[in-house]
mmCIF file of C-alpha atoms in Angstrom:
data_model
loop_
_atom_site.group_PDB
_atom_site.id
_atom_site.type_symbol
_atom_site.label_atom_id
_atom_site.label_comp_id
_atom_site.label_asym_id
_atom_site.label_seq_id
_atom_site.Cartn_x
_atom_site.Cartn_y
_atom_site.Cartn_z
ATOM 1 C CA MET A 62 -56.008 50.904 55.161
ATOM 2 C CA ASN A 63 -53.510 48.420 56.532
ATOM 3 C CA THR A 64 -54.677 44.845 57.480
ATOM 4 C CA GLU A 65 -55.307 45.741 61.081
ATOM 5 C CA GLN A 66 -57.483 48.625 60.168
ATOM 6 C CA ILE A 67 -59.356 46.339 57.772
ATOM 7 C CA ILE A 68 -59.984 43.882 60.520
ATOM 8 C CA HIS A 69 -61.149 46.498 62.900
ATOM 9 C CA THR A 70 -63.562 47.860 60.367
ATOM 10 C CA PHE A 71 -64.943 44.624 59.343
ATOM 11 C CA VAL A 72 -65.541 43.247 62.838
ATOM 12 C CA GLU A 73 -66.987 46.569 64.114
ATOM 13 C CA TYR A 74 -69.366 46.814 61.194
ATOM 14 C CA PHE A 75 -70.817 43.468 61.974
ATOM 15 C CA GLU A 76 -70.867 43.931 65.641
ATOM 16 C CA GLU A 77 -73.072 47.033 65.026
ATOM 17 C CA ARG A 78 -75.528 44.692 63.305
ATOM 18 C CA GLY A 79 -75.800 42.242 66.177
ATOM 19 C CA HIS A 80 -73.009 39.872 65.421
ATOM 20 C CA ARG A 81 -70.796 38.474 68.345
ATOM 21 C CA ARG A 82 -67.164 38.201 67.767
ATOM 22 C CA ILE A 83 -65.845 34.609 68.367
ATOM 23 C CA THR A 84 -62.200 33.780 68.868
ATOM 24 C CA GLY A 85 -60.451 32.299 65.752
ATOM 25 C CA SER A 86 -58.904 28.963 66.473
ATOM 26 C CA THR A 87 -55.412 27.791 65.474
ATOM 27 C CA LEU A 88 -54.594 26.030 62.192
ATOM 28 C CA LEU A 89 -55.500 22.788 63.941
ATOM 29 C CA PRO A 90 -59.010 21.970 63.337
ATOM 30 C CA PRO A 91 -61.299 20.240 66.106
ATOM 31 C CA PRO A 92 -60.514 16.515 66.778
ATOM 32 C CA GLU A 93 -63.618 15.402 65.223
ATOM 33 C CA ASP A 94 -62.749 17.114 61.962
ATOM 34 C CA SER A 95 -61.047 14.862 59.242
ATOM 35 C CA VAL A 96 -58.985 17.499 57.621
ATOM 36 C CA LEU A 97 -55.299 18.044 58.738
ATOM 37 C CA PHE A 98 -55.538 21.947 58.866
ATOM 38 C CA THR A 99 -58.254 24.493 59.189
ATOM 39 C CA THR A 100 -58.904 25.533 55.627
ATOM 40 C CA SER A 101 -61.664 28.072 56.211
ATOM 41 C CA GLY A 102 -63.377 29.965 58.928
ATOM 42 C CA MET A 103 -66.378 27.592 58.863
ATOM 43 C CA HIS A 104 -64.374 24.404 59.904
ATOM 44 C CA PRO A 105 -64.498 25.177 63.707
ATOM 45 C CA LEU A 106 -68.273 26.129 63.295
ATOM 46 C CA THR A 107 -69.270 22.857 61.671
ATOM 47 C CA PRO A 108 -71.300 21.554 64.520
ATOM 48 C CA PHE A 109 -73.211 24.816 64.868
ATOM 49 C CA LEU A 110 -73.827 24.945 61.120
ATOM 50 C CA GLU A 111 -75.496 21.489 61.349
ATOM 51 C CA GLY A 112 -77.917 22.392 64.206
ATOM 52 C CA ARG A 113 -76.149 22.725 67.474
ATOM 53 C CA PRO A 114 -76.949 26.133 69.244
ATOM 54 C CA HIS A 115 -73.935 28.409 69.534
ATOM 55 C CA PRO A 116 -73.398 29.937 72.953
ATOM 56 C CA LEU A 117 -73.039 33.425 71.622
ATOM 57 C CA GLY A 118 -76.077 33.322 69.459
ATOM 58 C CA SER A 119 -77.158 33.089 65.853
ATOM 59 C CA ARG A 120 -75.085 36.125 64.404
ATOM 60 C CA LEU A 121 -71.346 35.530 64.561
ATOM 61 C CA VAL A 122 -68.121 37.239 63.117
ATOM 62 C CA ASN A 123 -64.523 36.232 63.296
ATOM 63 C CA VAL A 124 -60.942 36.220 62.039
ATOM 64 C CA GLN A 125 -59.426 32.974 61.367
ATOM 65 C CA ARG A 126 -56.117 31.791 60.143
ATOM 66 C CA CYS A 127 -56.226 29.178 57.446
ATOM 67 C CA LEU A 128 -53.858 26.846 55.484
ATOM 68 C CA ARG A 129 -54.548 25.323 52.158
ATOM 69 C CA THR A 130 -52.321 22.801 50.422
ATOM 70 C CA THR A 131 -54.577 22.517 47.282
ATOM 71 C CA ASP A 132 -53.253 25.726 46.010
ATOM 72 C CA LEU A 133 -49.542 25.048 46.612
ATOM 73 C CA GLU A 134 -48.778 25.022 42.811
ATOM 74 C CA GLU A 135 -50.389 28.394 42.453
ATOM 75 C CA VAL A 136 -48.369 30.042 45.125
ATOM 76 C CA GLY A 137 -46.403 32.694 43.405
ATOM 77 C CA ASP A 138 -49.278 34.123 41.344
ATOM 78 C CA PRO A 139 -50.895 37.362 42.453
ATOM 79 C CA THR A 140 -53.715 35.979 44.716
ATOM 80 C CA HIS A 141 -52.741 32.654 46.406
ATOM 81 C CA LEU A 142 -50.917 32.076 49.748
ATOM 82 C CA THR A 143 -50.616 28.939 51.784
ATOM 83 C CA VAL A 144 -51.373 30.491 55.139
ATOM 84 C CA PHE A 145 -53.800 33.329 55.131
ATOM 85 C CA GLU A 146 -56.585 34.988 57.272
ATOM 86 C CA MET A 147 -60.163 34.800 56.560
ATOM 87 C CA LEU A 148 -62.723 37.238 57.725
ATOM 88 C CA GLY A 149 -65.995 35.525 58.145
ATOM 89 C CA THR A 150 -69.670 36.037 59.238
ATOM 90 C CA TRP A 151 -72.384 33.567 60.026
ATOM 91 C CA SER A 152 -76.224 33.463 60.307
ATOM 92 C CA LEU A 153 -77.298 30.449 62.026
ATOM 93 C CA GLY A 154 -80.851 30.138 61.115
ATOM 94 C CA ASP A 155 -81.334 33.971 61.371
ATOM 95 C CA TYR A 156 -81.180 36.290 58.430
ATOM 96 C CA GLY A 157 -81.034 35.258 54.742
ATOM 97 C CA GLY A 158 -78.874 35.554 51.704
ATOM 98 C CA PRO A 159 -80.243 38.950 50.485
ATOM 99 C CA GLN A 160 -79.476 40.531 53.864
ATOM 100 C CA SER A 161 -75.969 39.170 53.953
ATOM 101 C CA LEU A 162 -75.207 40.579 50.517
ATOM 102 C CA ASP A 163 -76.600 43.805 51.296
ATOM 103 C CA TRP A 164 -74.462 44.169 54.298
ATOM 104 C CA GLY A 165 -71.439 42.824 52.351
ATOM 105 C CA TYR A 166 -72.066 45.551 49.817
ATOM 106 C CA GLY A 167 -72.441 48.161 52.510
ATOM 107 C CA LEU A 168 -69.171 47.170 54.248
ATOM 108 C CA LEU A 169 -67.211 47.240 50.880
ATOM 109 C CA THR A 170 -68.514 50.545 49.578
ATOM 110 C CA GLU A 171 -69.253 52.581 52.812
ATOM 111 C CA GLY A 172 -66.982 50.866 55.385
ATOM 112 C CA LEU A 173 -63.866 50.278 53.176
ATOM 113 C CA GLY A 174 -64.513 52.912 50.532
ATOM 114 C CA VAL A 175 -64.669 50.732 47.345
ATOM 115 C CA ASP A 176 -65.914 52.386 44.273
ATOM 116 C CA PRO A 177 -69.184 50.533 43.464
ATOM 117 C CA SER A 178 -68.374 50.558 39.797
ATOM 118 C CA LEU A 179 -65.390 48.284 40.405
ATOM 119 C CA LEU A 180 -67.659 45.447 41.770
ATOM 120 C CA HIS A 181 -69.175 42.481 39.981
ATOM 121 C CA ALA A 182 -71.119 39.497 41.423
ATOM 122 C CA THR A 183 -71.784 36.014 40.312
ATOM 123 C CA VAL A 184 -74.878 34.068 41.310
ATOM 124 C CA PHE A 185 -76.153 30.433 40.912
ATOM 125 C CA GLY A 186 -78.018 30.095 37.725
ATOM 126 C CA GLY A 187 -79.725 26.874 38.442
ATOM 127 C CA ASP A 188 -79.477 23.236 37.200
ATOM 128 C CA ASP A 189 -81.759 20.357 36.662
ATOM 129 C CA ARG A 190 -82.236 19.858 40.407
ATOM 130 C CA ILE A 191 -82.269 23.406 41.853
ATOM 131 C CA GLY A 192 -83.542 26.648 40.337
ATOM 132 C CA PRO A 193 -81.641 29.872 39.953
ATOM 133 C CA ASP A 194 -80.986 31.952 43.047
ATOM 134 C CA THR A 195 -83.342 34.669 42.163
ATOM 135 C CA ASP A 196 -83.276 36.334 45.641
ATOM 136 C CA SER A 197 -79.551 37.035 45.347
ATOM 137 C CA LEU A 198 -79.852 37.970 41.652
ATOM 138 C CA ARG A 199 -82.667 40.530 42.557
ATOM 139 C CA LEU A 200 -80.632 42.033 45.286
ATOM 140 C CA TRP A 201 -77.614 42.684 43.135
ATOM 141 C CA GLN A 202 -79.774 44.120 40.403
ATOM 142 C CA ASP A 203 -81.444 46.495 42.876
ATOM 143 C CA LEU A 204 -77.954 47.665 43.998
ATOM 144 C CA GLY A 205 -76.853 48.255 40.371
ATOM 145 C CA VAL A 206 -74.087 45.631 40.659
ATOM 146 C CA PRO A 207 -73.530 43.686 37.437
ATOM 147 C CA VAL A 208 -74.216 39.958 37.835
ATOM 148 C CA GLU A 209 -73.096 36.828 35.991
ATOM 149 C CA LEU A 210 -74.954 33.653 36.337
ATOM 150 C CA THR A 211 -72.960 30.277 36.650
ATOM 151 C CA VAL A 212 -73.770 26.850 37.620
ATOM 152 C CA ASP A 213 -70.847 24.886 39.101
ATOM 153 C CA ASP A 214 -68.826 28.039 40.064
ATOM 154 C CA ASN A 215 -71.600 29.144 42.405
ATOM 155 C CA TRP A 216 -72.570 25.877 44.116
ATOM 156 C CA TRP A 217 -70.811 25.233 47.474
ATOM 157 C CA SER A 218 -70.513 21.897 49.261
ATOM 158 C CA ASN A 219 -68.541 20.672 52.100
ATOM 159 C CA GLY A 220 -67.673 17.290 50.515
ATOM 160 C CA PRO A 221 -69.740 14.562 48.805
ATOM 161 C CA VAL A 222 -72.156 14.539 51.674
ATOM 162 C CA GLY A 223 -73.331 17.241 54.101
ATOM 163 C CA PRO A 224 -74.521 20.835 54.026
ATOM 164 C CA CYS A 225 -74.603 22.543 50.630
ATOM 165 C CA GLY A 226 -76.161 25.212 48.655
ATOM 166 C CA PRO A 227 -75.957 28.154 46.223
ATOM 167 C CA ASP A 228 -73.414 30.932 46.742
ATOM 168 C CA SER A 229 -72.937 34.366 45.507
ATOM 169 C CA GLU A 230 -69.332 35.621 45.047
ATOM 170 C CA VAL A 231 -68.178 39.179 45.101
ATOM 171 C CA PHE A 232 -65.397 40.295 42.799
ATOM 172 C CA LEU A 233 -63.206 43.544 42.748
ATOM 173 C CA TRP A 234 -61.658 44.803 39.590
ATOM 174 C CA SER A 235 -57.810 44.838 39.696
ATOM 175 C CA GLY A 236 -57.070 46.117 36.136
ATOM 176 C CA ASP A 237 -55.674 49.521 35.235
ATOM 177 C CA THR A 238 -58.374 50.118 32.716
ATOM 178 C CA PRO A 239 -62.146 50.704 33.276
ATOM 179 C CA PRO A 240 -63.845 47.424 34.284
ATOM 180 C CA CYS A 241 -64.874 45.151 31.366
ATOM 181 C CA SER A 242 -66.095 41.658 30.578
ATOM 182 C CA THR A 243 -67.127 39.221 33.356
ATOM 183 C CA PRO A 244 -65.545 37.308 36.199
ATOM 184 C CA THR A 245 -65.499 34.014 34.268
ATOM 185 C CA ARG A 246 -64.113 35.674 31.221
ATOM 186 C CA ASP A 247 -61.408 38.061 32.695
ATOM 187 C CA ASP A 248 -58.998 37.159 35.628
ATOM 188 C CA ARG A 249 -58.681 40.900 36.369
ATOM 189 C CA TRP A 250 -61.915 40.342 38.271
ATOM 190 C CA VAL A 251 -60.568 39.098 41.701
ATOM 191 C CA GLU A 252 -62.867 37.055 43.936
ATOM 192 C CA VAL A 253 -62.723 38.786 47.369
ATOM 193 C CA TRP A 254 -65.981 37.485 49.239
ATOM 194 C CA ASN A 255 -67.999 34.351 49.054
ATOM 195 C CA HIS A 256 -71.592 34.257 50.470
ATOM 196 C CA VAL A 257 -72.826 30.719 50.877
ATOM 197 C CA MET A 258 -76.435 29.911 51.459
ATOM 198 C CA MET A 259 -76.425 26.621 53.106
ATOM 199 C CA ARG A 260 -80.027 25.437 52.369
ATOM 200 C CA HIS A 261 -79.571 21.807 51.597
ATOM 201 C CA ARG A 262 -77.930 18.573 52.753
ATOM 202 C CA ARG A 263 -76.585 16.015 50.147
ATOM 203 C CA LEU A 264 -77.252 12.584 51.153
ATOM 204 C CA GLU A 265 -74.916 9.656 50.173
ATOM 205 C CA ASP A 266 -77.221 8.743 47.316
ATOM 206 C CA GLY A 267 -76.795 12.279 45.992
ATOM 207 C CA LEU A 268 -80.193 13.356 46.933
ATOM 208 C CA LEU A 269 -80.579 16.988 48.052
ATOM 209 C CA VAL A 270 -82.978 17.472 51.130
ATOM 210 C CA PRO A 271 -83.748 20.951 52.666
ATOM 211 C CA LEU A 272 -81.958 21.750 55.870
ATOM 212 C CA PRO A 273 -84.265 22.292 58.764
ATOM 213 C CA ARG A 274 -82.431 25.461 59.508
ATOM 214 C CA PRO A 275 -80.801 27.237 56.589
ATOM 215 C CA ASN A 276 -77.490 29.081 57.388
ATOM 216 C CA ILE A 277 -75.412 31.737 55.835
ATOM 217 C CA ASP A 278 -71.544 31.371 55.890
ATOM 218 C CA THR A 279 -69.348 34.011 54.288
ATOM 219 C CA GLY A 280 -65.536 34.272 53.802
ATOM 220 C CA LEU A 281 -63.514 37.250 52.963
ATOM 221 C CA GLY A 282 -59.723 36.804 52.175
ATOM 222 C CA LEU A 283 -57.886 39.388 54.171
ATOM 223 C CA GLU A 284 -54.433 39.568 52.365
ATOM 224 C CA ARG A 285 -56.205 39.447 49.001
ATOM 225 C CA LEU A 286 -58.629 42.357 49.883
ATOM 226 C CA ALA A 287 -55.721 44.311 51.419
ATOM 227 C CA SER A 288 -53.695 44.080 48.276
ATOM 228 C CA LEU A 289 -56.567 45.388 46.273
ATOM 229 C CA LEU A 290 -57.422 48.291 48.719
ATOM 230 C CA GLN A 291 -53.883 49.324 48.930
ATOM 231 C CA GLY A 292 -53.544 49.467 45.082
ATOM 232 C CA LYS A 293 -50.961 46.561 44.884
ATOM 233 C CA SER A 294 -50.693 44.065 42.144
ATOM 234 C CA SER A 295 -50.383 40.974 44.233
ATOM 235 C CA VAL A 296 -50.861 39.670 47.793
ATOM 236 C CA PHE A 297 -47.189 39.708 48.283
ATOM 237 C CA GLU A 298 -47.140 43.471 48.096
ATOM 238 C CA CYS A 299 -49.701 44.105 50.806
ATOM 239 C CA ASP A 300 -48.522 45.440 54.151
ATOM 240 C CA VAL A 301 -48.183 42.078 55.972
ATOM 241 C CA PHE A 302 -45.276 41.353 53.638
ATOM 242 C CA ASP A 303 -43.497 44.601 54.146
ATOM 243 C CA PRO A 304 -40.624 43.147 56.192
ATOM 244 C CA TRP A 305 -40.319 40.048 53.874
ATOM 245 C CA ARG A 306 -39.964 42.346 50.916
ATOM 246 C CA ARG A 307 -37.486 44.606 52.570
ATOM 247 C CA LEU A 308 -35.114 41.876 53.831
ATOM 248 C CA VAL A 309 -35.339 38.614 51.716
ATOM 249 C CA PRO A 310 -34.396 39.972 48.285
ATOM 250 C CA ALA A 311 -31.270 41.465 49.780
ATOM 251 C CA LEU A 312 -30.349 38.149 51.275
ATOM 252 C CA TRP A 313 -31.029 35.710 48.430
ATOM 253 C CA ARG A 314 -31.165 36.847 44.721
ATOM 254 C CA LEU A 315 -34.110 34.934 43.187
ATOM 255 C CA ASP A 316 -36.495 35.398 40.267
ATOM 256 C CA GLU A 317 -39.849 36.948 41.367
ATOM 257 C CA ARG A 318 -41.912 33.684 41.483
ATOM 258 C CA SER A 319 -39.155 31.842 43.513
ATOM 259 C CA LEU A 320 -38.883 34.808 45.796
ATOM 260 C CA ARG A 321 -42.693 34.698 46.430
ATOM 261 C CA LEU A 322 -42.605 30.919 47.056
ATOM 262 C CA VAL A 323 -39.793 31.252 49.535
ATOM 263 C CA GLN A 324 -41.528 34.240 51.416
ATOM 264 C CA ASP A 325 -44.859 32.212 51.506
ATOM 265 C CA HIS A 326 -43.501 29.007 52.537
ATOM 266 C CA LEU A 327 -41.187 30.256 55.236
ATOM 267 C CA ARG A 328 -43.953 32.476 56.605
ATOM 268 C CA SER A 329 -46.349 29.478 56.510
ATOM 269 C CA ALA A 330 -43.746 27.219 58.261
ATOM 270 C CA VAL A 331 -43.235 29.823 61.149
ATOM 271 C CA VAL A 332 -47.067 29.817 61.684
ATOM 272 C CA VAL A 333 -47.369 26.126 61.481
ATOM 273 C CA VAL A 334 -44.567 25.665 64.018
ATOM 274 C CA GLY A 335 -46.123 28.416 66.078
ATOM 275 C CA ASP A 336 -49.350 26.420 66.327
ATOM 276 C CA GLY A 337 -47.438 23.345 67.732
ATOM 277 C CA VAL A 338 -46.749 21.216 64.658
ATOM 278 C CA ARG A 339 -43.351 19.441 64.294
ATOM 279 C CA PRO A 340 -41.843 18.085 61.109
ATOM 280 C CA ALA A 341 -42.634 14.441 60.505
ATOM 281 C CA ASN A 342 -43.164 11.896 57.794
ATOM 282 C CA THR A 343 -46.884 11.755 57.955
ATOM 283 C CA GLY A 344 -49.993 13.954 58.665
ATOM 284 C CA ARG A 345 -49.428 17.628 59.646
ATOM 285 C CA GLY A 346 -45.860 17.228 60.147
ATOM 286 C CA TYR A 347 -45.371 15.991 56.593
ATOM 287 C CA VAL A 348 -47.178 19.163 55.332
ATOM 288 C CA LEU A 349 -44.761 21.167 57.232
ATOM 289 C CA ARG A 350 -41.795 19.162 56.071
ATOM 290 C CA ARG A 351 -42.855 19.465 52.462
ATOM 291 C CA LEU A 352 -43.124 23.340 52.871
ATOM 292 C CA MET A 353 -39.658 23.259 54.152
ATOM 293 C CA ARG A 354 -38.290 21.138 51.437
ATOM 294 C CA ARG A 355 -39.772 23.211 48.751
ATOM 295 C CA VAL A 356 -38.149 26.321 50.150
ATOM 296 C CA LEU A 357 -34.731 24.676 50.505
ATOM 297 C CA THR A 358 -34.914 23.067 46.990
ATOM 298 C CA VAL A 359 -35.419 26.593 45.538
ATOM 299 C CA LEU A 360 -32.554 28.199 47.575
ATOM 300 C CA TRP A 361 -30.058 25.480 46.867
ATOM 301 C CA ARG A 362 -30.830 25.167 43.220
ATOM 302 C CA ASP A 363 -28.592 28.119 42.366
ATOM 303 C CA ASP A 364 -26.503 28.299 45.522
ATOM 304 C CA PRO A 365 -25.945 25.351 47.902
ATOM 305 C CA SER A 366 -24.362 27.460 50.407
ATOM 306 C CA ARG A 367 -27.574 29.369 51.179
ATOM 307 C CA ARG A 368 -28.668 28.736 54.960
ATOM 308 C CA LEU A 369 -31.736 29.576 56.863
ATOM 309 C CA GLY A 370 -29.657 30.561 59.724
ATOM 310 C CA ASP A 371 -29.179 33.890 57.718
ATOM 311 C CA LEU A 372 -32.839 34.578 57.943
ATOM 312 C CA PRO A 373 -33.309 37.723 60.070
ATOM 313 C CA ASP A 374 -34.970 37.268 63.456
ATOM 314 C CA GLU A 375 -37.322 40.130 62.724
ATOM 315 C CA LEU A 376 -39.239 38.004 60.144
ATOM 316 C CA VAL A 377 -39.950 35.293 62.544
ATOM 317 C CA THR A 378 -41.031 37.709 65.302
ATOM 318 C CA HIS A 379 -43.185 39.804 62.818
ATOM 319 C CA THR A 380 -44.969 36.648 61.723
ATOM 320 C CA LEU A 381 -45.613 35.341 65.155
ATOM 321 C CA ASP A 382 -46.760 38.756 66.297
ATOM 322 C CA HIS A 383 -49.088 39.277 63.393
ATOM 323 C CA PHE A 384 -50.862 35.849 63.912
ATOM 324 C CA ARG A 385 -50.845 36.494 67.673
ATOM 325 C CA GLN A 386 -49.011 33.343 68.539
ATOM 326 C CA ASP A 387 -47.557 33.293 71.972
ATOM 327 C CA VAL A 388 -44.357 31.314 71.134
ATOM 328 C CA GLU A 389 -40.574 32.074 71.587
ATOM 329 C CA PRO A 390 -39.153 33.051 68.129
ATOM 330 C CA GLY A 391 -35.996 31.189 69.186
ATOM 331 C CA ASP A 392 -37.896 27.887 69.530
ATOM 332 C CA VAL A 393 -39.371 28.348 66.044
ATOM 333 C CA ARG A 394 -36.008 29.103 64.527
ATOM 334 C CA ARG A 395 -34.577 25.897 66.175
ATOM 335 C CA GLN A 396 -37.172 23.762 64.538
ATOM 336 C CA LEU A 397 -36.576 25.272 61.114
ATOM 337 C CA LEU A 398 -32.770 24.927 61.273
ATOM 338 C CA GLU A 399 -33.039 21.353 62.602
ATOM 339 C CA GLU A 400 -35.232 20.472 59.575
ATOM 340 C CA GLU A 401 -32.703 22.178 57.168
ATOM 341 C CA ARG A 402 -29.944 19.955 58.700
ATOM 342 C CA ARG A 403 -32.135 16.793 58.419
ATOM 343 C CA PHE A 404 -32.929 17.606 54.698
ATOM 344 C CA SER A 405 -29.322 18.249 53.875
ATOM 345 C CA ARG A 406 -28.324 14.855 55.197
ATOM 346 C CA LEU A 407 -31.203 13.248 53.438
ATOM 347 C CA LEU A 408 -29.959 14.875 50.133
ATOM 348 C CA GLU A 409 -26.424 13.487 50.538
ATOM 349 C CA ARG A 410 -27.658 10.059 51.333
ATOM 350 C CA GLY A 411 -30.155 10.212 48.394
ATOM 351 C CA ARG A 412 -27.284 11.275 45.915
ATOM 352 C CA ARG A 413 -25.197 8.339 46.954
ATOM 353 C CA VAL A 414 -28.132 5.879 46.555
ATOM 354 C CA LEU A 415 -29.274 7.182 43.118
ATOM 355 C CA ALA A 416 -25.707 7.085 41.938
ATOM 356 C CA ARG A 417 -25.930 3.315 41.930
ATOM 357 C CA SER A 418 -26.097 1.698 38.519
ATOM 358 C CA ARG A 419 -29.657 0.223 39.104
ATOM 359 C CA PHE A 420 -31.012 3.619 39.216
ATOM 360 C CA GLN A 421 -29.444 5.142 36.063
ATOM 361 C CA GLY A 422 -32.264 4.361 33.740
ATOM 362 C CA PRO A 423 -35.952 5.183 33.989
ATOM 363 C CA LEU A 424 -37.410 4.342 37.463
ATOM 364 C CA LYS A 425 -40.291 2.009 37.857
ATOM 365 C CA ASP A 426 -42.981 2.044 40.535
ATOM 366 C CA GLU A 427 -41.079 -0.778 42.420
ATOM 367 C CA ASP A 428 -37.888 1.456 42.354
ATOM 368 C CA PHE A 429 -39.875 4.281 43.916
ATOM 369 C CA GLU A 430 -41.295 1.877 46.539
ATOM 370 C CA TYR A 431 -37.824 0.377 47.323
ATOM 371 C CA LEU A 432 -36.291 3.947 47.620
ATOM 372 C CA HIS A 433 -38.993 5.115 49.884
ATOM 373 C CA ASP A 434 -39.222 1.989 52.117
ATOM 374 C CA THR A 435 -35.573 1.215 52.444
ATOM 375 C CA HIS A 436 -33.865 4.634 52.309
ATOM 376 C CA GLY A 437 -36.674 6.913 53.329
ATOM 377 C CA LEU A 438 -36.532 8.796 49.946
ATOM 378 C CA PRO A 439 -40.053 9.930 48.933
ATOM 379 C CA ARG A 440 -40.900 10.118 45.247
ATOM 380 C CA ASP A 441 -40.950 13.923 45.112
ATOM 381 C CA LEU A 442 -37.403 14.005 46.474
ATOM 382 C CA VAL A 443 -36.217 11.342 44.040
ATOM 383 C CA MET A 444 -37.553 13.431 41.291
ATOM 384 C CA ILE A 445 -35.728 16.582 42.589
ATOM 385 C CA LEU A 446 -32.464 14.714 42.733
ATOM 386 C CA ARG A 447 -32.846 13.195 39.354
ATOM 387 C CA LYS A 448 -32.949 16.769 37.996
ATOM 388 C CA GLU A 449 -29.760 17.904 39.486
#
């Protein structure tokens, strides 16, 4: 299955079970949300998970594009992307965890054709405050799926205060041998789906109190699932990256991890610009600027003559179309090229400043503060220039 077929199968499966599809939002969360970008499908639904009735009912399904910067250093490995799509389902005070897991198992094995022997689950094993999640454990045992009990790995929270509860994660075997070991002991078990049972609220003093209306929140990473279903060894080999794999290696010769970083960050930058963000020194704009600078640093490390102007239009158009963004590709390209010119000028100024005698030795915190406040050179850029 390609990603579009996976999306269709997923949504149709849950619609047949009484879920209403809601429109996924942009990468920009609601104004009342403190995060810079939508990092999961549940972010736009936070008010409803906390008790407000949803206009479409208590069973929901959607496809949500997300951005996570916490995984930037892991981008380039087989499973992490900066911008990705999350398939999600929700029960707002309706069915419970066992029903969610049972339907999840049915989608994977019947709807998507996953061999049941390639599945493994993890379940909350209990701690000194909350007992083990015996309902989820029993469900998996009844289905014949091996289960591993953990504590911290299977407890979900939305921050230091707020809704929280045990979760059960579903893993798919990615190895070329018969499945072995457990998810915490063998990274060939790849997490694809998390089912969170929001049963509690953590108060400021750390006390857990039962929610008046427990909810179920699940998230299934589309690209990660697609790569496994398509028999690929990484998310960068699934079908959404087909044009990137075809065009970028011929344009710029890079080692595999650098190639993946460039593809991921450029693709992410296109999506971020497509959602209306512009480069800036703070907030969302700085996240975009940081993505662009990481790309350009990698490209110029071996060949300063490389330019984003050589990037084929097809890649920008393909990305905007895939994420259903109604933006002119030419407008996105202009933003990327202008940021490239701005960064190039900043590098030249930075080299001249750092060539001064006072910056030849080890830099102190006050040096970094001066370079940032007086010359607009952030610490990460200074470190890049010092390595040249």
